[in-house]
Amino acid sequence: MNNDKQIAVLGVGMHPWGKWGRSFVEYGIEAARAALRDAGLSWDDIQYVAGADTIRNGYPGFIAGATFSQALGWKGNRVASCYAACASGAQALNIARAQILAGLCDVALVVGADTTPKGFFTPVGGDRPDDPDWLRFRLLGATNPTYFALYARRRMELYGATGEDFALVKVKNAKHGLANPNARYRKAVSIEDVMASPTVADPLRLLDICATSDGGAALVLSSMEYARKRDAKPVRIAAISTVTPTYPQTIIEMPNFSTDSAAVVAPPERAFRDAIGFAAYEEAGIGPDDIDLAEVYDLSTALELDWYENLGLCKEGEAERLIRDGDTAVGGRVPVNPSGGLASFGEAIPAQAIAQVCELTWQLRGQADGRQVDGATAGITVNQGLFGHGSSVIVSR
Amino acid sequence: MPAKTRVPAVEGWFTTEGDEPALLGTRCRSCGTYAFPRESYFCKNPACDGREFDDVALSRRGRVWSFTNNCYQPPPPFVPTSDPFEPFAIAAVELADEQLVVLGQMVPGTSVDDLKAGMDVELVVDTLFEDDEHEYLVWKWRLVETGAPA
Ligand SMILES: [Zn+2]
């Protein structure tokens, strides 16, 4: 790692994902307490709280950082709150990192938690014809799976991907999730199960698409100096990428009706999803060959295959070969989603990017019982938030 | 029964006059870049500080980039037009001159089984939904019959 701007992960914690029907605050606080226990620290030691907001509770998550702080006991700590859709967790982590690297605090807590309704994600209510996220439902009936399916079909048309290839991703992630106590779905799935599930948005079937879940995740972070007094070789955050696309964005993205035009300005060297991971690699001073495992945002099975290529784990058009050969299963060349991924968790938006870092931390410490990637020393997460929020974190030891 | 008034489901996104409806985009007066939906405030080209835009009708024909369908009824604000719900196809279509990709529903009767990437489609205006007085219109894509004049 060439990056000298690193911070340590002292503790990680999660509230199991599920449909629990309780307040997001409970999930967040249980995760925070678990992370504090894991770090061997108490709430008194925390100087700074960064909360990743949910939009599910009127105001963005009662404005999460303050609500979490109050639930842990108001003590005048400094606080921040942020919302960046699925990238909220990485943003909260990035805010806490900046505070630590600037020397403004030694120890910070990052918390994200969500409680979600059933079914398709729907836009915020009311008549809002100026909002593309509202209009796409009104004018096109374009749900989130509509966009996932356009990418999946594109892989079929360009690279000959099949429904069975997509099903293999679900089979792998379900198998990984069997051993994860925080996973919502802990049940083996066969290719036949996936192929027998009803088509939602052709070519994607119900079992190709991730559910929405309740859950909470938290991290206790510190300066390297603070960490080294307790642990000679702490797990470190080596890079955080929060990049936007570069104009023109030539791949159709949720919730847009069109891409940018490439008629006047040529497409950038790296398309958005390639650029997200690239910025993290560049910051960490490493490349795809140095990565032992990855946690990627498998909103759909087919999207996981896209991420293999976006992260440089293989060349464009080779992702199907990786999944068929077992390269991305635990025990393979570069395991992807050893946690079980969104396939086993379902998406709890503001908690998910934090949960990805929890999993990498357990993996790098050798504590991922039943799904351990042997000898892992560096891992990468990747994710993106609506309207152009990149999110990628490199964790190393 | 008097005929219903035909109104666009969204203002200023497409023309409805005549036999050749088209999507309405903009072209930046400074750098010439295209945008859809129309730009009214800033040019997305980072090298351009243009603030003035000409309305332009976008190409009525394009090629299928990818496609899918809705097997289940989307949630509101989608307005269902049949009960039970009838699945419909959606296509992402590349416009060669503007070099951009635009989404649209396929016309009723075209299913995903009829589609392949690279197929030629053209823009039509069709009913999105109706209420007691109005027929709300939207753009849709229709496959260009093989052998039809260009
Ligand atoms: Zn311009």
Coordinates of C-alpha atoms and ligand atoms in Angstrom, one line a residue:
Chain A
M1 CA 0.0 0.0 0.0
N2 CA 1.4 3.3 -1.0
N3 CA -1.2 5.4 0.6
D4 CA 0.0 6.9 3.9
K5 CA -3.5 8.3 4.7
Q6 CA -4.9 5.2 6.3
I7 CA -7.1 4.7 9.3
A8 CA -7.7 1.6 11.4
V9 CA -10.8 -0.5 11.8
L10 CA -10.9 -1.3 15.6
G11 CA -14.3 -2.9 15.7
V12 CA -17.2 -4.0 13.4
G13 CA -20.7 -5.1 14.3
M14 CA -24.0 -5.9 12.6
H15 CA -27.6 -6.5 13.5
P16 CA -28.8 -9.5 11.5
W17 CA -30.6 -8.7 8.3
G18 CA -34.3 -9.7 8.1
K19 CA -37.8 -8.4 8.2
W20 CA -38.0 -7.7 11.9
G21 CA -40.6 -4.9 11.8
R22 CA -38.9 -2.8 14.4
S23 CA -37.3 0.7 14.3
F24 CA -34.1 1.2 12.3
V25 CA -32.7 2.8 15.5
E26 CA -32.7 -0.5 17.3
Y27 CA -30.8 -2.2 14.5
G28 CA -28.3 0.6 14.4
I29 CA -27.7 0.7 18.1
E30 CA -27.3 -3.1 18.4
A31 CA -24.8 -2.9 15.6
A32 CA -23.0 0.0 17.3
R33 CA -22.8 -1.8 20.6
A34 CA -21.5 -4.9 18.8
A35 CA -18.8 -2.8 17.1
L36 CA -17.8 -1.2 20.4
R37 CA -17.6 -4.6 22.1
D38 CA -15.5 -5.9 19.2
A39 CA -13.2 -2.9 19.6
G40 CA -12.9 -3.3 23.3
L41 CA -14.1 0.3 23.7
S42 CA -17.1 2.0 25.3
W43 CA -19.4 4.7 24.1
D44 CA -17.3 7.1 26.3
D45 CA -14.3 6.6 24.1
I46 CA -16.2 7.7 20.9
Q47 CA -15.5 11.3 20.0
Y48 CA -17.3 11.5 16.7
V49 CA -20.4 9.8 15.1
A50 CA -21.2 9.7 11.4
G51 CA -24.6 8.4 10.6
A52 CA -25.8 7.1 7.2
D53 CA -29.4 8.2 6.8
T54 CA -32.4 6.1 5.8
I55 CA -35.2 7.9 3.9
R56 CA -37.8 5.6 5.3
N57 CA -38.8 7.7 8.3
G58 CA -40.1 11.0 7.3
Y59 CA -37.1 13.1 7.6
P60 CA -34.0 11.2 6.4
G61 CA -33.9 8.7 9.2
F62 CA -34.8 11.2 12.0
I63 CA -31.4 12.6 10.7
A64 CA -29.5 9.6 11.6
G65 CA -26.3 10.7 13.4
A66 CA -28.1 12.6 16.1
T67 CA -30.7 9.9 16.6
F68 CA -28.0 7.2 17.0
S69 CA -26.1 9.5 19.4
Q70 CA -29.2 10.1 21.5
A71 CA -30.0 6.4 21.7
L72 CA -26.4 5.7 22.9
G73 CA -26.7 8.7 25.3
W74 CA -26.2 12.3 24.4
K75 CA -22.9 13.5 25.6
G76 CA -22.0 16.4 23.4
N77 CA -20.0 14.4 20.9
R78 CA -19.5 15.8 17.4
V79 CA -21.8 14.4 14.8
A80 CA -22.5 14.2 11.0
S81 CA -25.3 12.8 8.9
C82 CA -25.4 12.0 5.3
Y83 CA -27.6 10.5 2.6
A84 CA -26.3 9.2 -0.8
A85 CA -28.7 6.3 -1.4
C86 CA -26.9 3.0 -1.6
A87 CA -23.5 4.9 -1.2
S88 CA -24.6 6.5 2.1
G89 CA -22.4 4.1 4.2
A90 CA -19.3 4.8 2.2
Q91 CA -20.0 8.5 2.5
A92 CA -20.4 8.3 6.3
L93 CA -17.1 6.3 6.5
N94 CA -15.4 8.9 4.3
I95 CA -16.6 11.7 6.6
A96 CA -15.3 9.9 9.7
R97 CA -12.0 9.2 7.9
A98 CA -11.5 12.9 7.1
Q99 CA -12.0 13.8 10.7
I100 CA -9.5 11.3 11.9
L101 CA -6.9 12.1 9.2
A102 CA -7.2 15.8 9.9
G103 CA -6.4 15.1 13.5
L104 CA -9.7 16.4 14.7
C105 CA -10.5 13.2 16.6
D106 CA -8.9 9.8 17.4
V107 CA -11.9 7.5 17.5
A108 CA -15.1 7.6 15.5
L109 CA -18.2 5.5 15.1
V110 CA -20.0 5.0 11.8
V111 CA -23.6 3.6 11.8
G112 CA -26.1 2.9 9.2
A113 CA -29.5 1.1 9.6
D114 CA -32.7 0.7 7.6
T115 CA -36.2 -0.7 7.9
T116 CA -37.9 -1.3 4.6
P117 CA -41.3 -2.0 3.2
K118 CA -42.2 -5.0 1.1
G119 CA -41.8 -5.2 -2.7
F120 CA -40.4 -2.9 -5.4
F121 CA -38.7 0.2 -4.2
T122 CA -41.1 3.1 -5.0
P123 CA -40.4 6.8 -5.4
V124 CA -41.2 9.2 -2.6
G125 CA -44.9 10.0 -2.7
G126 CA -46.8 12.9 -4.1
D127 CA -47.1 14.4 -7.6
R128 CA -43.6 15.3 -8.6
P129 CA -43.3 15.6 -12.4
D130 CA -39.9 17.4 -12.1
D131 CA -38.3 14.4 -10.5
P132 CA -36.9 11.8 -12.9
D133 CA -37.2 9.2 -10.2
W134 CA -41.0 9.8 -10.1
L135 CA -41.3 10.2 -13.9
R136 CA -39.7 6.9 -14.8
F137 CA -42.4 5.1 -12.9
R138 CA -45.2 7.3 -14.4
L139 CA -44.1 7.4 -18.1
L140 CA -42.3 4.1 -18.5
G141 CA -43.3 1.9 -15.6
A142 CA -39.5 1.5 -15.2
T143 CA -38.8 -0.1 -11.8
N144 CA -35.3 -0.8 -10.5
P145 CA -35.3 -4.4 -12.0
T146 CA -36.1 -2.8 -15.4
Y147 CA -32.6 -1.2 -15.4
F148 CA -30.9 -4.4 -13.9
A149 CA -32.6 -6.4 -16.7
L150 CA -31.4 -4.1 -19.5
Y151 CA -27.8 -4.7 -18.3
A152 CA -28.4 -8.5 -18.0
R153 CA -29.9 -8.7 -21.5
R154 CA -26.9 -6.7 -22.8
R155 CA -24.5 -9.4 -21.4
M156 CA -26.6 -12.0 -23.2
E157 CA -26.5 -10.1 -26.5
L158 CA -22.8 -9.2 -26.3
Y159 CA -21.1 -12.1 -24.6
G160 CA -23.6 -15.0 -24.9
A161 CA -24.5 -15.1 -21.2
T162 CA -27.3 -17.4 -20.3
G163 CA -30.0 -17.5 -17.6
E164 CA -28.0 -20.5 -16.1
D165 CA -24.9 -18.2 -15.8
F166 CA -26.9 -15.7 -13.8
A167 CA -28.4 -18.6 -11.7
L168 CA -24.8 -19.8 -10.9
V169 CA -24.2 -16.4 -9.1
K170 CA -27.2 -17.0 -6.9
V171 CA -26.2 -20.6 -6.2
K172 CA -22.7 -19.4 -5.2
N173 CA -23.9 -16.5 -3.0
A174 CA -26.6 -18.6 -1.3
K175 CA -23.9 -21.2 -0.5
H176 CA -21.7 -18.5 1.0
G177 CA -24.5 -17.1 3.0
L178 CA -25.3 -20.4 4.6
A179 CA -22.5 -19.9 7.2
N180 CA -23.1 -16.2 7.8
P181 CA -25.1 -15.6 11.1
N182 CA -26.0 -12.1 9.9
A183 CA -27.5 -13.2 6.6
R184 CA -31.3 -13.1 6.2
Y185 CA -31.6 -16.1 3.8
R186 CA -29.6 -19.1 4.9
K187 CA -30.8 -21.7 2.5
A188 CA -29.0 -23.5 -0.4
V189 CA -30.4 -22.7 -3.8
S190 CA -30.0 -24.8 -7.0
I191 CA -29.9 -23.6 -10.6
E192 CA -33.3 -25.3 -11.1
D193 CA -34.7 -23.3 -8.2
V194 CA -33.7 -20.0 -9.9
M195 CA -34.9 -21.1 -13.3
A196 CA -38.3 -22.2 -11.8
S197 CA -38.8 -18.8 -10.1
P198 CA -41.1 -16.4 -12.1
T199 CA -39.7 -13.9 -14.5
V200 CA -39.9 -10.4 -13.1
A201 CA -38.1 -8.4 -15.8
D202 CA -37.0 -10.6 -18.6
P203 CA -34.3 -12.1 -18.5
L204 CA -34.2 -11.8 -14.7
R205 CA -36.2 -14.0 -12.4
L206 CA -37.4 -13.5 -8.9
L207 CA -34.3 -15.3 -7.5
D208 CA -32.0 -13.2 -9.6
I209 CA -33.1 -10.0 -7.9
C210 CA -32.2 -9.0 -4.4
A211 CA -34.9 -8.4 -1.8
T212 CA -35.1 -5.4 0.6
S213 CA -34.3 -6.0 4.2
D214 CA -34.1 -4.5 7.7
G215 CA -30.6 -4.4 9.1
G216 CA -27.9 -2.4 10.8
A217 CA -24.1 -2.2 10.5
A218 CA -21.4 -0.2 12.4
L219 CA -17.7 0.4 12.4
V220 CA -15.4 1.8 15.2
L221 CA -12.5 3.6 13.5
S222 CA -9.4 5.3 14.8
S223 CA -6.1 6.8 13.8
M224 CA -3.3 4.4 13.0
E225 CA -1.4 5.8 16.0
Y226 CA -4.2 5.1 18.4
A227 CA -4.7 1.6 16.9
R228 CA -1.1 0.6 17.2
K229 CA -1.1 1.1 21.0
R230 CA -3.7 -1.8 21.0
D231 CA -2.9 -4.0 18.0
A232 CA 0.4 -4.2 16.2
K233 CA -1.3 -5.1 12.9
P234 CA -4.8 -3.6 12.7
V235 CA -7.1 -3.9 9.8
R236 CA -6.8 -0.7 7.8
I237 CA -9.0 1.4 5.4
A238 CA -6.5 1.8 2.5
A239 CA -8.8 3.8 0.2
I240 CA -12.3 5.1 -0.2
S241 CA -13.6 6.1 -3.6
T242 CA -16.6 8.4 -3.8
V243 CA -16.3 9.5 -7.4
T244 CA -19.1 10.7 -9.7
P245 CA -19.3 9.7 -13.4
T246 CA -17.3 11.7 -16.0
Y247 CA -19.2 13.3 -18.8
P248 CA -20.5 11.9 -21.0
Q249 CA -22.0 9.0 -19.2
T250 CA -22.9 6.6 -22.0
I251 CA -24.5 3.8 -20.1
I252 CA -28.1 4.3 -19.1
E253 CA -28.4 4.6 -15.3
M254 CA -31.3 4.5 -12.9
P255 CA -33.4 6.7 -12.7
N256 CA -32.5 8.4 -16.0
F257 CA -34.5 8.4 -19.3
S258 CA -31.4 8.7 -21.4
T259 CA -27.6 8.7 -21.4
D260 CA -25.5 11.7 -22.0
S261 CA -24.7 12.4 -25.7
A262 CA -21.3 11.5 -27.0
A263 CA -21.8 13.5 -30.1
V264 CA -19.6 16.4 -29.1
V265 CA -17.4 15.0 -26.2
A266 CA -15.9 11.5 -26.6
P267 CA -16.7 9.0 -23.9
P268 CA -14.3 9.1 -21.0
E269 CA -11.4 6.6 -20.7
R270 CA -13.3 4.8 -18.0
A271 CA -17.1 4.3 -17.8
F272 CA -18.6 5.1 -14.4
R273 CA -18.6 1.7 -12.9
D274 CA -15.0 1.1 -14.1
A275 CA -14.0 4.4 -12.6
I276 CA -15.4 3.7 -9.1
G277 CA -13.0 0.8 -8.4
F278 CA -10.1 2.4 -10.4
A279 CA -10.1 5.5 -8.1
A280 CA -9.9 3.2 -5.0
Y281 CA -7.0 1.2 -6.5
E282 CA -5.2 4.4 -7.4
E283 CA -5.6 5.8 -3.9
A284 CA -4.4 2.6 -2.3
G285 CA -1.5 2.2 -4.7
I286 CA -2.5 -1.3 -5.6
G287 CA -4.2 -3.1 -8.5
P288 CA -6.7 -5.9 -9.2
D289 CA -3.9 -8.5 -8.9
D290 CA -3.3 -7.6 -5.3
I291 CA -7.0 -8.2 -4.3
D292 CA -7.8 -11.5 -2.5
L293 CA -11.6 -11.0 -2.3
A294 CA -14.3 -8.6 -3.1
E295 CA -17.8 -7.6 -1.8
V296 CA -19.8 -6.3 -4.7
Y297 CA -23.3 -4.9 -5.0
D298 CA -25.3 -7.8 -6.5
L299 CA -28.6 -6.0 -6.9
S300 CA -29.1 -8.7 -9.5
T301 CA -27.1 -11.8 -10.3
A302 CA -26.1 -10.5 -13.7
L303 CA -24.9 -7.2 -12.2
E304 CA -22.4 -9.2 -10.1
L305 CA -20.9 -10.4 -13.4
D306 CA -20.6 -6.8 -14.6
W307 CA -18.7 -5.9 -11.4
Y308 CA -16.1 -8.6 -12.0
E309 CA -15.1 -6.7 -15.1
N310 CA -15.5 -3.2 -13.6
L311 CA -13.1 -4.2 -10.8
G312 CA -10.6 -5.6 -13.3
L313 CA -10.9 -9.2 -11.8
C314 CA -11.2 -10.3 -15.5
K315 CA -11.4 -8.8 -18.9
E316 CA -14.6 -7.6 -20.5
G317 CA -16.7 -10.5 -21.6
E318 CA -14.9 -13.0 -19.4
A319 CA -17.1 -12.8 -16.3
E320 CA -19.3 -15.8 -17.3
R321 CA -16.1 -18.0 -17.5
L322 CA -15.2 -16.9 -14.0
I323 CA -18.5 -17.9 -12.5
R324 CA -18.6 -21.2 -14.5
D325 CA -15.0 -22.1 -13.4
G326 CA -15.7 -21.4 -9.7
D327 CA -13.0 -18.6 -9.6
T328 CA -15.3 -16.4 -7.5
A329 CA -16.4 -19.0 -5.0
V330 CA -14.7 -19.3 -1.6
G331 CA -11.7 -21.6 -2.4
G332 CA -11.4 -20.1 -5.9
R333 CA -8.9 -17.6 -7.3
V334 CA -10.7 -14.4 -6.1
P335 CA -13.8 -15.1 -4.0
V336 CA -16.6 -12.5 -4.5
N337 CA -19.3 -11.9 -1.9
P338 CA -18.1 -14.5 0.6
S339 CA -20.7 -12.9 3.0
G340 CA -23.4 -14.2 0.7
G341 CA -23.9 -10.7 -0.8
L342 CA -27.2 -9.0 -1.4
A343 CA -28.5 -12.4 -2.6
S344 CA -28.3 -13.7 1.0
F345 CA -28.9 -10.4 2.8
G346 CA -31.4 -8.3 0.8
E347 CA -30.6 -4.6 0.6
A348 CA -30.7 -2.4 3.7
I349 CA -29.7 0.8 1.9
P350 CA -27.7 3.0 4.4
A351 CA -26.2 -0.1 6.1
Q352 CA -25.1 -2.0 3.1
A353 CA -21.8 -0.3 2.2
I354 CA -20.9 -0.5 5.9
A355 CA -21.8 -4.2 6.0
Q356 CA -19.4 -4.8 3.1
V357 CA -16.5 -3.4 5.2
C358 CA -17.6 -5.5 8.2
E359 CA -17.3 -8.6 6.1
L360 CA -13.9 -7.7 4.7
T361 CA -12.7 -6.9 8.2
W362 CA -13.8 -10.4 9.5
Q363 CA -12.2 -12.0 6.5
L364 CA -8.8 -10.2 7.0
R365 CA -8.8 -11.1 10.7
G366 CA -9.5 -14.8 9.8
Q367 CA -12.8 -14.7 11.7
A368 CA -15.2 -15.5 8.9
D369 CA -16.2 -18.9 10.2
G370 CA -17.5 -21.3 7.5
R371 CA -16.8 -18.8 4.6
Q372 CA -13.2 -17.8 5.3
V373 CA -11.0 -16.8 2.4
D374 CA -7.6 -18.3 3.4
G375 CA -4.7 -15.9 3.9
A376 CA -6.6 -12.8 2.7
T377 CA -4.7 -9.6 3.1
A378 CA -6.5 -7.1 0.9
G379 CA -10.2 -6.8 -0.2
I380 CA -12.3 -4.3 -2.1
T381 CA -15.9 -3.3 -1.9
V382 CA -17.9 -1.7 -4.7
N383 CA -21.3 -0.1 -4.9
Q384 CA -23.1 2.9 -6.4
G385 CA -25.8 5.3 -5.2
L386 CA -28.6 6.7 -7.3
F387 CA -27.9 9.8 -9.5
G388 CA -24.1 9.1 -9.6
H389 CA -22.5 8.3 -6.2
G390 CA -19.6 5.9 -6.6
S391 CA -18.6 3.9 -3.5
S392 CA -15.6 1.6 -3.2
V393 CA -13.5 0.8 -0.2
I394 CA -10.2 -1.1 0.0
V395 CA -9.5 -2.8 3.3
S396 CA -6.1 -4.3 4.0
R397 CA -4.0 -5.8 6.7
Chain B
M1 CA -69.9 10.2 -26.2
P2 CA -67.6 13.2 -27.0
A3 CA -64.0 12.4 -27.9
K4 CA -61.5 12.7 -25.1
T5 CA -58.9 15.5 -25.2
R6 CA -55.5 14.1 -26.2
V7 CA -52.8 15.6 -23.9
P8 CA -49.1 14.7 -23.4
A9 CA -48.5 12.9 -20.1
V10 CA -45.5 15.2 -19.7
E11 CA -45.1 18.7 -21.1
G12 CA -42.4 19.5 -23.7
W13 CA -40.7 16.1 -24.0
F14 CA -42.1 15.2 -27.4
T15 CA -44.1 16.5 -30.3
T16 CA -47.6 15.1 -31.0
E17 CA -48.4 16.9 -34.3
G18 CA -48.5 15.2 -37.6
D19 CA -47.5 11.7 -38.7
E20 CA -43.9 12.1 -37.6
P21 CA -43.8 12.7 -33.8
A22 CA -40.3 13.1 -32.3
L23 CA -38.7 13.4 -28.9
L24 CA -37.8 17.0 -28.1
G25 CA -34.3 17.6 -26.9
T26 CA -31.9 20.5 -26.8
R27 CA -28.7 21.4 -28.5
C28 CA -26.3 23.7 -26.7
R29 CA -25.7 26.9 -28.7
S30 CA -22.1 27.1 -27.4
C31 CA -20.8 23.5 -27.8
G32 CA -23.5 21.7 -29.8
T33 CA -24.0 18.9 -27.4
Y34 CA -27.4 17.2 -27.3
A35 CA -29.5 16.5 -24.3
F36 CA -32.8 14.7 -23.6
P37 CA -34.9 15.6 -21.7
R38 CA -34.5 19.3 -22.6
E39 CA -31.9 21.3 -20.9
S40 CA -33.0 24.7 -19.7
Y41 CA -30.3 25.9 -17.2
F42 CA -26.9 24.3 -17.6
C43 CA -24.9 22.5 -20.2
K44 CA -23.7 19.1 -19.0
N45 CA -20.5 19.4 -20.9
P46 CA -17.9 20.3 -18.3
A47 CA -15.9 22.3 -20.8
C48 CA -18.8 24.4 -21.7
D49 CA -20.5 27.3 -19.8
G50 CA -23.3 27.6 -22.3
R51 CA -26.7 28.8 -20.9
E52 CA -28.7 28.9 -24.2
F53 CA -30.2 26.0 -25.9
D54 CA -32.1 25.4 -29.1
D55 CA -35.0 22.9 -29.0
V56 CA -34.4 20.1 -31.5
A57 CA -36.4 17.1 -32.6
L58 CA -34.3 14.0 -32.1
S59 CA -33.9 11.3 -34.6
R60 CA -37.1 9.3 -35.0
R61 CA -35.3 6.1 -35.7
G62 CA -32.7 4.2 -33.7
R63 CA -31.3 0.8 -32.9
V64 CA -32.2 -1.4 -29.9
W65 CA -29.3 -1.3 -27.3
S66 CA -31.1 -3.6 -24.9
F67 CA -34.6 -4.5 -23.8
T68 CA -36.7 -6.0 -21.1
N69 CA -40.3 -6.2 -19.9
N70 CA -42.5 -5.7 -16.9
C71 CA -44.1 -9.0 -15.9
Y72 CA -45.7 -7.4 -12.8
Q73 CA -47.6 -4.2 -12.5
P74 CA -45.2 -1.4 -11.5
P75 CA -46.2 0.6 -8.3
P76 CA -47.7 4.2 -8.5
P77 CA -47.2 6.7 -10.0
F78 CA -47.5 4.2 -12.8
V79 CA -51.2 4.1 -13.9
P80 CA -52.4 0.6 -14.9
T81 CA -54.6 0.5 -18.0
S82 CA -55.8 -3.1 -17.8
D83 CA -57.0 -5.5 -15.2
P84 CA -55.5 -8.0 -15.0
F85 CA -52.2 -6.4 -15.8
E86 CA -50.7 -7.0 -19.3
P87 CA -46.9 -7.3 -19.4
F88 CA -45.2 -4.8 -21.8
A89 CA -41.7 -4.5 -23.2
I90 CA -39.3 -1.6 -22.6
A91 CA -36.3 -0.8 -24.9
A92 CA -33.2 1.2 -24.6
V93 CA -32.6 2.7 -28.1
E94 CA -29.4 4.2 -29.5
L95 CA -29.8 7.3 -31.7
A96 CA -26.9 7.5 -34.1
D97 CA -26.8 11.2 -34.8
E98 CA -27.2 12.3 -31.2
Q99 CA -25.1 9.4 -29.8
L100 CA -27.3 8.9 -26.9
V101 CA -29.5 6.0 -25.6
V102 CA -33.2 6.7 -24.8
L103 CA -35.6 4.5 -22.9
G104 CA -39.2 3.9 -24.0
Q105 CA -42.0 1.4 -23.9
M106 CA -42.5 -0.8 -26.9
V107 CA -45.9 -0.5 -28.5
P108 CA -48.4 -3.1 -27.3
G109 CA -48.1 -6.4 -29.2
T110 CA -44.3 -6.4 -29.3
S111 CA -42.8 -8.8 -26.8
V112 CA -39.3 -9.5 -25.7
D113 CA -39.4 -12.6 -27.9
D114 CA -39.6 -10.3 -31.0
L115 CA -36.5 -8.2 -30.0
K116 CA -32.8 -8.4 -30.6
A117 CA -30.1 -5.8 -30.0
G118 CA -29.4 -3.9 -33.1
M119 CA -32.9 -4.0 -34.5
D120 CA -34.3 -0.8 -36.0
V121 CA -37.2 0.9 -34.3
E122 CA -39.1 4.2 -34.8
L123 CA -40.9 6.5 -32.5
V124 CA -44.6 6.7 -32.3
V125 CA -47.0 8.5 -29.9
D126 CA -49.5 6.2 -28.1
T127 CA -51.9 6.2 -25.1
L128 CA -50.2 5.9 -21.7
F129 CA -53.5 6.0 -19.7
E130 CA -56.9 7.7 -19.7
D131 CA -59.2 9.4 -17.3
D132 CA -62.9 10.5 -17.9
E133 CA -61.9 13.5 -20.0
H134 CA -58.4 12.9 -21.2
E135 CA -56.2 10.5 -23.1
Y136 CA -52.7 11.0 -21.8
L137 CA -50.0 10.4 -24.5
V138 CA -46.4 9.2 -24.3
W139 CA -43.7 8.2 -26.8
K140 CA -43.2 4.5 -27.6
W141 CA -40.9 2.5 -29.9
R142 CA -42.2 0.4 -32.7
L143 CA -40.2 -2.2 -34.7
V144 CA -39.5 -1.0 -38.3
E145 CA -40.8 -3.7 -40.6
T146 CA -38.0 -5.3 -42.6
G147 CA -38.1 -4.0 -46.1
A148 CA -40.0 -0.9 -45.2
P149 CA -38.7 2.3 -46.8
A150 CA -36.1 4.0 -44.7
Ligands
ZN1 ZN -22.5 23.3 -24.1

